[in-house]
Amino acid sequence: MNEYVNRAYRLLHRQDDLVFFQLLVKETDLDIGIPRARLNQELFDGARQAVMAVRSQLEQYILKDENFRRALEPRTPQPGAPAIVLSMAMAGQAAGTGPMAAVAGAIAQHIGEYLARRTREVIVENGGDIFMRTERVRRIGIFAGPSTFTNRLALEIEPHRTPLGICTSSGTVGHSLSLGCADAMVVLAPSAALADAVATAAGNLVHNESDLQSAVDFALGVKSVTGALAIKNDKLAAAGNIKLAPM
């Protein structure tokens, strides 16, 4: 029996002009939004095949390099590693984390890029980590667990900033490994893999409200990160190219 996971937070990134569908392949659970006119069986089947292929590449690599999956620090991949492994390793090296800290963002990025070759509007969400390409201004709600900002605050994303990764790490929500206590650590970067790894690393720095600014500063210190937001209880810190708006 599969463990039930509450995905109510997905309502915060849904858009009225897009149709959303789910792709579930083993542990990968994607929420994908595209224009209704672009959704057909061929696109759905192609996206599913892309998920299966990228998962297979990662799984086969880990069989040869089991420490890649266990590492909590940056790890250099073996020669001939597939692109998904290289993107995860590069993100981990930039953030100072193990490569698996970037896995959700890397898969979202991979599938998002696949779909972006077929439609100009696409959102791919994977466990709170988002790849977005858009031609209109969009608002993405922030889920921060018990914080008073949940369901009240959104990121406003301008189309010229996309493709964009919008990734969230939390020490109070979900099952992903976090060594911190942030209700939400949100990082924006052109690469969703990078945003994912940096969100994890920055979130690890938050143990109380006084750590929020230092976590944001750390995230902005990583090359290519464009914005960061940290939330704990009723306090937040934000910096970089980031625009907040009410829900």
JSON list of C-alpha atoms in Angstrom, two decimals:
[
{"chain": "A", "resi": 1, "resn": "MET", "atom": "CA", "xyz": [0.00, 0.00, 0.00]},
{"chain": "A", "resi": 2, "resn": "ASN", "atom": "CA", "xyz": [1.36, 3.45, -0.90]},
{"chain": "A", "resi": 3, "resn": "GLU", "atom": "CA", "xyz": [1.70, 5.99, 1.87]},
{"chain": "A", "resi": 4, "resn": "TYR", "atom": "CA", "xyz": [-0.82, 8.83, 1.48]},
{"chain": "A", "resi": 5, "resn": "VAL", "atom": "CA", "xyz": [0.78, 12.21, 0.90]},
{"chain": "A", "resi": 6, "resn": "ASN", "atom": "CA", "xyz": [-1.32, 15.34, 1.24]},
{"chain": "A", "resi": 7, "resn": "ARG", "atom": "CA", "xyz": [-0.73, 17.44, -1.88]},
{"chain": "A", "resi": 8, "resn": "ALA", "atom": "CA", "xyz": [-3.16, 20.24, -1.01]},
{"chain": "A", "resi": 9, "resn": "TYR", "atom": "CA", "xyz": [-0.30, 22.72, -1.42]},
{"chain": "A", "resi": 10, "resn": "ARG", "atom": "CA", "xyz": [-0.56, 22.12, -5.16]},
{"chain": "A", "resi": 11, "resn": "LEU", "atom": "CA", "xyz": [-3.54, 24.43, -5.27]},
{"chain": "A", "resi": 12, "resn": "LEU", "atom": "CA", "xyz": [-1.08, 27.27, -4.65]},
{"chain": "A", "resi": 13, "resn": "HIS", "atom": "CA", "xyz": [0.61, 26.96, -8.05]},
{"chain": "A", "resi": 14, "resn": "ARG", "atom": "CA", "xyz": [-2.45, 26.05, -10.14]},
{"chain": "A", "resi": 15, "resn": "GLN", "atom": "CA", "xyz": [-3.39, 28.57, -12.86]},
{"chain": "A", "resi": 16, "resn": "ASP", "atom": "CA", "xyz": [-6.89, 29.12, -14.25]},
{"chain": "A", "resi": 17, "resn": "ASP", "atom": "CA", "xyz": [-5.74, 29.23, -17.87]},
{"chain": "A", "resi": 18, "resn": "LEU", "atom": "CA", "xyz": [-3.83, 25.94, -17.70]},
{"chain": "A", "resi": 19, "resn": "VAL", "atom": "CA", "xyz": [-5.03, 22.36, -17.38]},
{"chain": "A", "resi": 20, "resn": "PHE", "atom": "CA", "xyz": [-3.14, 20.24, -14.85]},
{"chain": "A", "resi": 21, "resn": "PHE", "atom": "CA", "xyz": [-2.50, 16.53, -14.88]},
{"chain": "A", "resi": 22, "resn": "GLN", "atom": "CA", "xyz": [-0.45, 14.17, -12.72]},
{"chain": "A", "resi": 23, "resn": "LEU", "atom": "CA", "xyz": [2.32, 11.79, -13.70]},
{"chain": "A", "resi": 24, "resn": "LEU", "atom": "CA", "xyz": [3.25, 9.14, -11.14]},
{"chain": "A", "resi": 25, "resn": "VAL", "atom": "CA", "xyz": [6.23, 6.87, -11.79]},
{"chain": "A", "resi": 26, "resn": "LYS", "atom": "CA", "xyz": [7.48, 5.06, -8.68]},
{"chain": "A", "resi": 27, "resn": "GLU", "atom": "CA", "xyz": [8.48, 7.79, -6.19]},
{"chain": "A", "resi": 28, "resn": "THR", "atom": "CA", "xyz": [8.18, 10.57, -8.77]},
{"chain": "A", "resi": 29, "resn": "ASP", "atom": "CA", "xyz": [4.86, 12.46, -8.50]},
{"chain": "A", "resi": 30, "resn": "LEU", "atom": "CA", "xyz": [4.61, 15.37, -10.92]},
{"chain": "A", "resi": 31, "resn": "ASP", "atom": "CA", "xyz": [1.88, 18.00, -11.25]},
{"chain": "A", "resi": 32, "resn": "ILE", "atom": "CA", "xyz": [2.04, 19.42, -14.76]},
{"chain": "A", "resi": 33, "resn": "GLY", "atom": "CA", "xyz": [0.21, 22.42, -16.18]},
{"chain": "A", "resi": 34, "resn": "ILE", "atom": "CA", "xyz": [-0.02, 23.29, -19.88]},
{"chain": "A", "resi": 35, "resn": "PRO", "atom": "CA", "xyz": [-2.57, 25.07, -22.11]},
{"chain": "A", "resi": 36, "resn": "ARG", "atom": "CA", "xyz": [-5.65, 22.90, -22.61]},
{"chain": "A", "resi": 37, "resn": "ALA", "atom": "CA", "xyz": [-5.25, 23.01, -26.39]},
{"chain": "A", "resi": 38, "resn": "ARG", "atom": "CA", "xyz": [-1.81, 21.41, -26.11]},
{"chain": "A", "resi": 39, "resn": "LEU", "atom": "CA", "xyz": [-2.87, 18.42, -24.00]},
{"chain": "A", "resi": 40, "resn": "ASN", "atom": "CA", "xyz": [-3.39, 15.22, -25.94]},
{"chain": "A", "resi": 41, "resn": "GLN", "atom": "CA", "xyz": [-2.56, 11.54, -25.55]},
{"chain": "A", "resi": 42, "resn": "GLU", "atom": "CA", "xyz": [0.66, 11.84, -27.53]},
{"chain": "A", "resi": 43, "resn": "LEU", "atom": "CA", "xyz": [2.00, 14.58, -25.25]},
{"chain": "A", "resi": 44, "resn": "PHE", "atom": "CA", "xyz": [0.91, 12.73, -22.10]},
{"chain": "A", "resi": 45, "resn": "ASP", "atom": "CA", "xyz": [2.52, 9.49, -23.25]},
{"chain": "A", "resi": 46, "resn": "GLY", "atom": "CA", "xyz": [5.68, 11.30, -24.30]},
{"chain": "A", "resi": 47, "resn": "ALA", "atom": "CA", "xyz": [5.99, 13.03, -20.93]},
{"chain": "A", "resi": 48, "resn": "ARG", "atom": "CA", "xyz": [5.49, 9.75, -19.11]},
{"chain": "A", "resi": 49, "resn": "GLN", "atom": "CA", "xyz": [8.14, 8.07, -21.25]},
{"chain": "A", "resi": 50, "resn": "ALA", "atom": "CA", "xyz": [10.49, 10.96, -20.50]},
{"chain": "A", "resi": 51, "resn": "VAL", "atom": "CA", "xyz": [9.95, 10.48, -16.75]},
{"chain": "A", "resi": 52, "resn": "MET", "atom": "CA", "xyz": [10.55, 6.75, -17.01]},
{"chain": "A", "resi": 53, "resn": "ALA", "atom": "CA", "xyz": [13.69, 7.29, -19.08]},
{"chain": "A", "resi": 54, "resn": "VAL", "atom": "CA", "xyz": [15.28, 9.85, -16.76]},
{"chain": "A", "resi": 55, "resn": "ARG", "atom": "CA", "xyz": [14.46, 7.76, -13.70]},
{"chain": "A", "resi": 56, "resn": "SER", "atom": "CA", "xyz": [15.99, 4.70, -15.36]},
{"chain": "A", "resi": 57, "resn": "GLN", "atom": "CA", "xyz": [19.17, 6.62, -16.16]},
{"chain": "A", "resi": 58, "resn": "LEU", "atom": "CA", "xyz": [19.48, 7.76, -12.54]},
{"chain": "A", "resi": 59, "resn": "GLU", "atom": "CA", "xyz": [18.66, 4.35, -11.09]},
{"chain": "A", "resi": 60, "resn": "GLN", "atom": "CA", "xyz": [21.15, 2.57, -13.34]},
{"chain": "A", "resi": 61, "resn": "TYR", "atom": "CA", "xyz": [23.86, 5.05, -12.44]},
{"chain": "A", "resi": 62, "resn": "ILE", "atom": "CA", "xyz": [23.25, 4.65, -8.69]},
{"chain": "A", "resi": 63, "resn": "LEU", "atom": "CA", "xyz": [23.67, 0.88, -9.05]},
{"chain": "A", "resi": 64, "resn": "LYS", "atom": "CA", "xyz": [27.25, 1.60, -10.15]},
{"chain": "A", "resi": 65, "resn": "ASP", "atom": "CA", "xyz": [27.88, 4.46, -7.69]},
{"chain": "A", "resi": 66, "resn": "GLU", "atom": "CA", "xyz": [25.86, 3.85, -4.52]},
{"chain": "A", "resi": 67, "resn": "ASN", "atom": "CA", "xyz": [27.70, 6.60, -2.64]},
{"chain": "A", "resi": 68, "resn": "PHE", "atom": "CA", "xyz": [26.15, 9.10, -5.05]},
{"chain": "A", "resi": 69, "resn": "ARG", "atom": "CA", "xyz": [22.79, 8.44, -3.40]},
{"chain": "A", "resi": 70, "resn": "ARG", "atom": "CA", "xyz": [24.15, 8.49, 0.17]},
{"chain": "A", "resi": 71, "resn": "ALA", "atom": "CA", "xyz": [26.46, 11.50, -0.06]},
{"chain": "A", "resi": 72, "resn": "LEU", "atom": "CA", "xyz": [25.60, 14.55, 2.04]},
{"chain": "A", "resi": 73, "resn": "GLU", "atom": "CA", "xyz": [28.50, 16.50, 0.57]},
{"chain": "A", "resi": 74, "resn": "PRO", "atom": "CA", "xyz": [29.39, 17.32, -3.06]},
{"chain": "A", "resi": 75, "resn": "ARG", "atom": "CA", "xyz": [30.42, 14.30, -5.10]},
{"chain": "A", "resi": 76, "resn": "THR", "atom": "CA", "xyz": [32.10, 14.09, -8.48]},
{"chain": "A", "resi": 77, "resn": "PRO", "atom": "CA", "xyz": [30.24, 11.73, -10.83]},
{"chain": "A", "resi": 78, "resn": "GLN", "atom": "CA", "xyz": [31.96, 8.91, -12.65]},
{"chain": "A", "resi": 79, "resn": "PRO", "atom": "CA", "xyz": [32.99, 9.34, -16.31]},
{"chain": "A", "resi": 80, "resn": "GLY", "atom": "CA", "xyz": [30.13, 8.81, -18.72]},
{"chain": "A", "resi": 81, "resn": "ALA", "atom": "CA", "xyz": [27.44, 9.74, -16.19]},
{"chain": "A", "resi": 82, "resn": "PRO", "atom": "CA", "xyz": [24.07, 10.71, -17.75]},
{"chain": "A", "resi": 83, "resn": "ALA", "atom": "CA", "xyz": [22.93, 14.32, -17.97]},
{"chain": "A", "resi": 84, "resn": "ILE", "atom": "CA", "xyz": [20.55, 14.05, -14.99]},
{"chain": "A", "resi": 85, "resn": "VAL", "atom": "CA", "xyz": [23.45, 12.91, -12.78]},
{"chain": "A", "resi": 86, "resn": "LEU", "atom": "CA", "xyz": [25.70, 15.70, -14.04]},
{"chain": "A", "resi": 87, "resn": "SER", "atom": "CA", "xyz": [23.08, 18.38, -13.34]},
{"chain": "A", "resi": 88, "resn": "MET", "atom": "CA", "xyz": [22.52, 17.05, -9.81]},
{"chain": "A", "resi": 89, "resn": "ALA", "atom": "CA", "xyz": [26.26, 16.87, -9.13]},
{"chain": "A", "resi": 90, "resn": "MET", "atom": "CA", "xyz": [26.86, 20.41, -10.42]},
{"chain": "A", "resi": 91, "resn": "ALA", "atom": "CA", "xyz": [24.02, 21.75, -8.28]},
{"chain": "A", "resi": 92, "resn": "GLY", "atom": "CA", "xyz": [25.35, 19.97, -5.20]},
{"chain": "A", "resi": 93, "resn": "GLN", "atom": "CA", "xyz": [28.84, 21.31, -5.81]},
{"chain": "A", "resi": 94, "resn": "ALA", "atom": "CA", "xyz": [27.54, 24.88, -6.08]},
{"chain": "A", "resi": 95, "resn": "ALA", "atom": "CA", "xyz": [25.38, 24.57, -2.96]},
{"chain": "A", "resi": 96, "resn": "GLY", "atom": "CA", "xyz": [27.73, 22.45, -0.87]},
{"chain": "A", "resi": 97, "resn": "THR", "atom": "CA", "xyz": [25.27, 19.56, -0.60]},
{"chain": "A", "resi": 98, "resn": "GLY", "atom": "CA", "xyz": [25.08, 15.98, -1.73]},
{"chain": "A", "resi": 99, "resn": "PRO", "atom": "CA", "xyz": [23.72, 15.52, -5.26]},
{"chain": "A", "resi": 100, "resn": "MET", "atom": "CA", "xyz": [20.43, 13.98, -4.08]},
{"chain": "A", "resi": 101, "resn": "ALA", "atom": "CA", "xyz": [19.50, 17.37, -2.62]},
{"chain": "A", "resi": 102, "resn": "ALA", "atom": "CA", "xyz": [18.84, 18.37, -6.23]},
{"chain": "A", "resi": 103, "resn": "VAL", "atom": "CA", "xyz": [16.97, 15.30, -7.46]},
{"chain": "A", "resi": 104, "resn": "ALA", "atom": "CA", "xyz": [13.41, 16.67, -7.36]},
{"chain": "A", "resi": 105, "resn": "GLY", "atom": "CA", "xyz": [14.37, 19.93, -9.03]},
{"chain": "A", "resi": 106, "resn": "ALA", "atom": "CA", "xyz": [16.51, 18.14, -11.61]},
{"chain": "A", "resi": 107, "resn": "ILE", "atom": "CA", "xyz": [13.64, 15.86, -12.64]},
{"chain": "A", "resi": 108, "resn": "ALA", "atom": "CA", "xyz": [11.22, 18.82, -12.78]},
{"chain": "A", "resi": 109, "resn": "GLN", "atom": "CA", "xyz": [13.73, 20.66, -14.97]},
{"chain": "A", "resi": 110, "resn": "HIS", "atom": "CA", "xyz": [14.27, 17.69, -17.27]},
{"chain": "A", "resi": 111, "resn": "ILE", "atom": "CA", "xyz": [10.55, 17.12, -17.86]},
{"chain": "A", "resi": 112, "resn": "GLY", "atom": "CA", "xyz": [9.87, 20.85, -18.05]},
{"chain": "A", "resi": 113, "resn": "GLU", "atom": "CA", "xyz": [12.46, 21.27, -20.79]},
{"chain": "A", "resi": 114, "resn": "TYR", "atom": "CA", "xyz": [10.99, 18.29, -22.65]},
{"chain": "A", "resi": 115, "resn": "LEU", "atom": "CA", "xyz": [7.53, 19.88, -22.56]},
{"chain": "A", "resi": 116, "resn": "ALA", "atom": "CA", "xyz": [8.83, 23.39, -23.30]},
{"chain": "A", "resi": 117, "resn": "ARG", "atom": "CA", "xyz": [9.91, 22.11, -26.72]},
{"chain": "A", "resi": 118, "resn": "ARG", "atom": "CA", "xyz": [6.23, 21.35, -27.37]},
{"chain": "A", "resi": 119, "resn": "THR", "atom": "CA", "xyz": [4.39, 24.21, -25.66]},
{"chain": "A", "resi": 120, "resn": "ARG", "atom": "CA", "xyz": [5.26, 27.76, -24.69]},
{"chain": "A", "resi": 121, "resn": "GLU", "atom": "CA", "xyz": [3.49, 27.56, -21.33]},
{"chain": "A", "resi": 122, "resn": "VAL", "atom": "CA", "xyz": [4.44, 24.85, -18.85]},
{"chain": "A", "resi": 123, "resn": "ILE", "atom": "CA", "xyz": [4.62, 24.36, -15.09]},
{"chain": "A", "resi": 124, "resn": "VAL", "atom": "CA", "xyz": [6.11, 21.18, -13.66]},
{"chain": "A", "resi": 125, "resn": "GLU", "atom": "CA", "xyz": [5.94, 20.70, -9.88]},
{"chain": "A", "resi": 126, "resn": "ASN", "atom": "CA", "xyz": [7.74, 17.88, -8.11]},
{"chain": "A", "resi": 127, "resn": "GLY", "atom": "CA", "xyz": [7.42, 17.78, -4.32]},
{"chain": "A", "resi": 128, "resn": "GLY", "atom": "CA", "xyz": [7.34, 21.57, -3.97]},
{"chain": "A", "resi": 129, "resn": "ASP", "atom": "CA", "xyz": [10.03, 22.19, -6.59]},
{"chain": "A", "resi": 130, "resn": "ILE", "atom": "CA", "xyz": [8.88, 23.95, -9.76]},
{"chain": "A", "resi": 131, "resn": "PHE", "atom": "CA", "xyz": [10.11, 24.44, -13.31]},
{"chain": "A", "resi": 132, "resn": "MET", "atom": "CA", "xyz": [8.21, 27.21, -15.08]},
{"chain": "A", "resi": 133, "resn": "ARG", "atom": "CA", "xyz": [8.16, 28.66, -18.55]},
{"chain": "A", "resi": 134, "resn": "THR", "atom": "CA", "xyz": [5.50, 31.28, -19.21]},
{"chain": "A", "resi": 135, "resn": "GLU", "atom": "CA", "xyz": [4.52, 34.15, -21.48]},
{"chain": "A", "resi": 136, "resn": "ARG", "atom": "CA", "xyz": [2.36, 35.94, -18.91]},
{"chain": "A", "resi": 137, "resn": "VAL", "atom": "CA", "xyz": [2.75, 37.21, -15.35]},
{"chain": "A", "resi": 138, "resn": "ARG", "atom": "CA", "xyz": [1.96, 34.44, -12.88]},
{"chain": "A", "resi": 139, "resn": "ARG", "atom": "CA", "xyz": [1.57, 34.17, -9.13]},
{"chain": "A", "resi": 140, "resn": "ILE", "atom": "CA", "xyz": [2.82, 31.12, -7.26]},
{"chain": "A", "resi": 141, "resn": "GLY", "atom": "CA", "xyz": [1.51, 30.78, -3.72]},
{"chain": "A", "resi": 142, "resn": "ILE", "atom": "CA", "xyz": [3.94, 29.97, -0.92]},
{"chain": "A", "resi": 143, "resn": "PHE", "atom": "CA", "xyz": [3.23, 27.02, 1.37]},
{"chain": "A", "resi": 144, "resn": "ALA", "atom": "CA", "xyz": [5.00, 27.52, 4.70]},
{"chain": "A", "resi": 145, "resn": "GLY", "atom": "CA", "xyz": [3.30, 24.94, 6.90]},
{"chain": "A", "resi": 146, "resn": "PRO", "atom": "CA", "xyz": [2.27, 26.40, 10.26]},
{"chain": "A", "resi": 147, "resn": "SER", "atom": "CA", "xyz": [3.45, 29.91, 9.40]},
{"chain": "A", "resi": 148, "resn": "THR", "atom": "CA", "xyz": [0.85, 32.67, 9.21]},
{"chain": "A", "resi": 149, "resn": "PHE", "atom": "CA", "xyz": [2.13, 33.43, 5.69]},
{"chain": "A", "resi": 150, "resn": "THR", "atom": "CA", "xyz": [0.72, 30.18, 4.25]},
{"chain": "A", "resi": 151, "resn": "ASN", "atom": "CA", "xyz": [-2.12, 30.89, 1.79]},
{"chain": "A", "resi": 152, "resn": "ARG", "atom": "CA", "xyz": [-1.49, 34.64, 2.16]},
{"chain": "A", "resi": 153, "resn": "LEU", "atom": "CA", "xyz": [1.71, 35.27, 0.22]},
{"chain": "A", "resi": 154, "resn": "ALA", "atom": "CA", "xyz": [2.71, 34.60, -3.39]},
{"chain": "A", "resi": 155, "resn": "LEU", "atom": "CA", "xyz": [5.66, 35.11, -5.70]},
{"chain": "A", "resi": 156, "resn": "GLU", "atom": "CA", "xyz": [4.93, 37.20, -8.79]},
{"chain": "A", "resi": 157, "resn": "ILE", "atom": "CA", "xyz": [6.90, 35.87, -11.76]},
{"chain": "A", "resi": 158, "resn": "GLU", "atom": "CA", "xyz": [7.48, 37.98, -14.87]},
{"chain": "A", "resi": 159, "resn": "PRO", "atom": "CA", "xyz": [7.65, 36.00, -18.14]},
{"chain": "A", "resi": 160, "resn": "HIS", "atom": "CA", "xyz": [11.05, 37.39, -19.14]},
{"chain": "A", "resi": 161, "resn": "ARG", "atom": "CA", "xyz": [12.56, 35.66, -16.09]},
{"chain": "A", "resi": 162, "resn": "THR", "atom": "CA", "xyz": [11.55, 32.22, -17.31]},
{"chain": "A", "resi": 163, "resn": "PRO", "atom": "CA", "xyz": [12.48, 29.43, -17.75]},
{"chain": "A", "resi": 164, "resn": "LEU", "atom": "CA", "xyz": [12.89, 29.52, -13.98]},
{"chain": "A", "resi": 165, "resn": "GLY", "atom": "CA", "xyz": [13.30, 27.11, -11.11]},
{"chain": "A", "resi": 166, "resn": "ILE", "atom": "CA", "xyz": [11.29, 27.92, -7.97]},
{"chain": "A", "resi": 167, "resn": "CYS", "atom": "CA", "xyz": [12.21, 25.47, -5.23]},
{"chain": "A", "resi": 168, "resn": "THR", "atom": "CA", "xyz": [11.19, 25.18, -1.58]},
{"chain": "A", "resi": 169, "resn": "SER", "atom": "CA", "xyz": [12.77, 23.35, 1.34]},
{"chain": "A", "resi": 170, "resn": "SER", "atom": "CA", "xyz": [11.08, 23.00, 4.72]},
{"chain": "A", "resi": 171, "resn": "GLY", "atom": "CA", "xyz": [12.09, 21.63, 8.09]},
{"chain": "A", "resi": 172, "resn": "THR", "atom": "CA", "xyz": [8.49, 21.55, 9.30]},
{"chain": "A", "resi": 173, "resn": "VAL", "atom": "CA", "xyz": [6.63, 20.19, 6.24]},
{"chain": "A", "resi": 174, "resn": "GLY", "atom": "CA", "xyz": [7.12, 17.02, 4.20]},
{"chain": "A", "resi": 175, "resn": "HIS", "atom": "CA", "xyz": [9.47, 14.06, 4.37]},
{"chain": "A", "resi": 176, "resn": "SER", "atom": "CA", "xyz": [12.55, 15.41, 2.56]},
{"chain": "A", "resi": 177, "resn": "LEU", "atom": "CA", "xyz": [15.73, 15.62, 4.61]},
{"chain": "A", "resi": 178, "resn": "SER", "atom": "CA", "xyz": [16.32, 19.02, 6.20]},
{"chain": "A", "resi": 179, "resn": "LEU", "atom": "CA", "xyz": [18.70, 19.79, 9.04]},
{"chain": "A", "resi": 180, "resn": "GLY", "atom": "CA", "xyz": [16.99, 23.12, 9.72]},
{"chain": "A", "resi": 181, "resn": "CYS", "atom": "CA", "xyz": [13.66, 24.36, 11.04]},
{"chain": "A", "resi": 182, "resn": "ALA", "atom": "CA", "xyz": [12.52, 26.80, 8.36]},
{"chain": "A", "resi": 183, "resn": "ASP", "atom": "CA", "xyz": [8.81, 26.75, 7.57]},
{"chain": "A", "resi": 184, "resn": "ALA", "atom": "CA", "xyz": [9.84, 27.58, 3.99]},
{"chain": "A", "resi": 185, "resn": "MET", "atom": "CA", "xyz": [13.13, 28.34, 2.29]},
{"chain": "A", "resi": 186, "resn": "VAL", "atom": "CA", "xyz": [12.40, 29.39, -1.29]},
{"chain": "A", "resi": 187, "resn": "VAL", "atom": "CA", "xyz": [15.13, 29.85, -3.90]},
{"chain": "A", "resi": 188, "resn": "LEU", "atom": "CA", "xyz": [14.84, 31.10, -7.50]},
{"chain": "A", "resi": 189, "resn": "ALA", "atom": "CA", "xyz": [17.40, 30.24, -10.18]},
{"chain": "A", "resi": 190, "resn": "PRO", "atom": "CA", "xyz": [17.45, 29.51, -13.92]},
{"chain": "A", "resi": 191, "resn": "SER", "atom": "CA", "xyz": [18.19, 25.88, -13.02]},
{"chain": "A", "resi": 192, "resn": "ALA", "atom": "CA", "xyz": [15.60, 24.07, -10.89]},
{"chain": "A", "resi": 193, "resn": "ALA", "atom": "CA", "xyz": [18.29, 21.58, -9.86]},
{"chain": "A", "resi": 194, "resn": "LEU", "atom": "CA", "xyz": [20.43, 24.43, -8.52]},
{"chain": "A", "resi": 195, "resn": "ALA", "atom": "CA", "xyz": [17.46, 26.10, -6.82]},
{"chain": "A", "resi": 196, "resn": "ASP", "atom": "CA", "xyz": [16.58, 22.79, -5.14]},
{"chain": "A", "resi": 197, "resn": "ALA", "atom": "CA", "xyz": [20.08, 22.16, -3.78]},
{"chain": "A", "resi": 198, "resn": "VAL", "atom": "CA", "xyz": [20.53, 25.74, -2.59]},
{"chain": "A", "resi": 199, "resn": "ALA", "atom": "CA", "xyz": [17.10, 25.75, -0.91]},
{"chain": "A", "resi": 200, "resn": "THR", "atom": "CA", "xyz": [18.17, 22.64, 1.01]},
{"chain": "A", "resi": 201, "resn": "ALA", "atom": "CA", "xyz": [21.53, 24.13, 2.02]},
{"chain": "A", "resi": 202, "resn": "ALA", "atom": "CA", "xyz": [20.06, 27.48, 3.03]},
{"chain": "A", "resi": 203, "resn": "GLY", "atom": "CA", "xyz": [17.17, 25.83, 4.87]},
{"chain": "A", "resi": 204, "resn": "ASN", "atom": "CA", "xyz": [19.68, 23.85, 6.92]},
{"chain": "A", "resi": 205, "resn": "LEU", "atom": "CA", "xyz": [20.93, 27.15, 8.35]},
{"chain": "A", "resi": 206, "resn": "VAL", "atom": "CA", "xyz": [17.57, 28.18, 9.82]},
{"chain": "A", "resi": 207, "resn": "HIS", "atom": "CA", "xyz": [17.04, 27.08, 13.42]},
{"chain": "A", "resi": 208, "resn": "ASN", "atom": "CA", "xyz": [15.16, 30.14, 14.67]},
{"chain": "A", "resi": 209, "resn": "GLU", "atom": "CA", "xyz": [13.87, 33.45, 13.39]},
{"chain": "A", "resi": 210, "resn": "SER", "atom": "CA", "xyz": [17.23, 35.18, 13.84]},
{"chain": "A", "resi": 211, "resn": "ASP", "atom": "CA", "xyz": [18.74, 32.91, 11.16]},
{"chain": "A", "resi": 212, "resn": "LEU", "atom": "CA", "xyz": [16.44, 33.98, 8.32]},
{"chain": "A", "resi": 213, "resn": "GLN", "atom": "CA", "xyz": [18.57, 36.79, 6.92]},
{"chain": "A", "resi": 214, "resn": "SER", "atom": "CA", "xyz": [21.80, 34.79, 7.01]},
{"chain": "A", "resi": 215, "resn": "ALA", "atom": "CA", "xyz": [20.07, 31.94, 5.15]},
{"chain": "A", "resi": 216, "resn": "VAL", "atom": "CA", "xyz": [18.88, 34.34, 2.45]},
{"chain": "A", "resi": 217, "resn": "ASP", "atom": "CA", "xyz": [22.35, 35.90, 2.22]},
{"chain": "A", "resi": 218, "resn": "PHE", "atom": "CA", "xyz": [23.89, 32.45, 1.81]},
{"chain": "A", "resi": 219, "resn": "ALA", "atom": "CA", "xyz": [21.51, 31.60, -1.01]},
{"chain": "A", "resi": 220, "resn": "LEU", "atom": "CA", "xyz": [22.17, 34.86, -2.86]},
{"chain": "A", "resi": 221, "resn": "GLY", "atom": "CA", "xyz": [25.89, 34.20, -2.55]},
{"chain": "A", "resi": 222, "resn": "VAL", "atom": "CA", "xyz": [25.62, 31.16, -4.82]},
{"chain": "A", "resi": 223, "resn": "LYS", "atom": "CA", "xyz": [26.31, 32.01, -8.46]},
{"chain": "A", "resi": 224, "resn": "SER", "atom": "CA", "xyz": [23.19, 32.12, -10.69]},
{"chain": "A", "resi": 225, "resn": "VAL", "atom": "CA", "xyz": [20.71, 32.29, -7.78]},
{"chain": "A", "resi": 226, "resn": "THR", "atom": "CA", "xyz": [18.45, 35.27, -8.49]},
{"chain": "A", "resi": 227, "resn": "GLY", "atom": "CA", "xyz": [16.18, 35.43, -5.43]},
{"chain": "A", "resi": 228, "resn": "ALA", "atom": "CA", "xyz": [15.59, 33.90, -2.01]},
{"chain": "A", "resi": 229, "resn": "LEU", "atom": "CA", "xyz": [12.92, 33.97, 0.69]},
{"chain": "A", "resi": 230, "resn": "ALA", "atom": "CA", "xyz": [13.06, 32.44, 4.18]},
{"chain": "A", "resi": 231, "resn": "ILE", "atom": "CA", "xyz": [10.07, 32.05, 6.52]},
{"chain": "A", "resi": 232, "resn": "LYS", "atom": "CA", "xyz": [9.83, 30.99, 10.15]},
{"chain": "A", "resi": 233, "resn": "ASN", "atom": "CA", "xyz": [6.63, 31.51, 12.14]},
{"chain": "A", "resi": 234, "resn": "ASP", "atom": "CA", "xyz": [5.48, 35.09, 11.48]},
{"chain": "A", "resi": 235, "resn": "LYS", "atom": "CA", "xyz": [8.86, 36.40, 10.31]},
{"chain": "A", "resi": 236, "resn": "LEU", "atom": "CA", "xyz": [10.45, 36.43, 6.87]},
{"chain": "A", "resi": 237, "resn": "ALA", "atom": "CA", "xyz": [13.52, 37.65, 5.04]},
{"chain": "A", "resi": 238, "resn": "ALA", "atom": "CA", "xyz": [13.82, 38.13, 1.29]},
{"chain": "A", "resi": 239, "resn": "ALA", "atom": "CA", "xyz": [16.44, 39.42, -1.11]},
{"chain": "A", "resi": 240, "resn": "GLY", "atom": "CA", "xyz": [17.39, 39.46, -4.76]},
{"chain": "A", "resi": 241, "resn": "ASN", "atom": "CA", "xyz": [15.10, 39.67, -7.77]},
{"chain": "A", "resi": 242, "resn": "ILE", "atom": "CA", "xyz": [11.97, 38.58, -5.97]},
{"chain": "A", "resi": 243, "resn": "LYS", "atom": "CA", "xyz": [8.53, 40.19, -5.93]},
{"chain": "A", "resi": 244, "resn": "LEU", "atom": "CA", "xyz": [5.99, 39.28, -3.26]},
{"chain": "A", "resi": 245, "resn": "ALA", "atom": "CA", "xyz": [2.26, 39.71, -3.74]},
{"chain": "A", "resi": 246, "resn": "PRO", "atom": "CA", "xyz": [-0.89, 38.84, -1.78]},
{"chain": "A", "resi": 247, "resn": "MET", "atom": "CA", "xyz": [-2.74, 35.65, -2.68]}
]
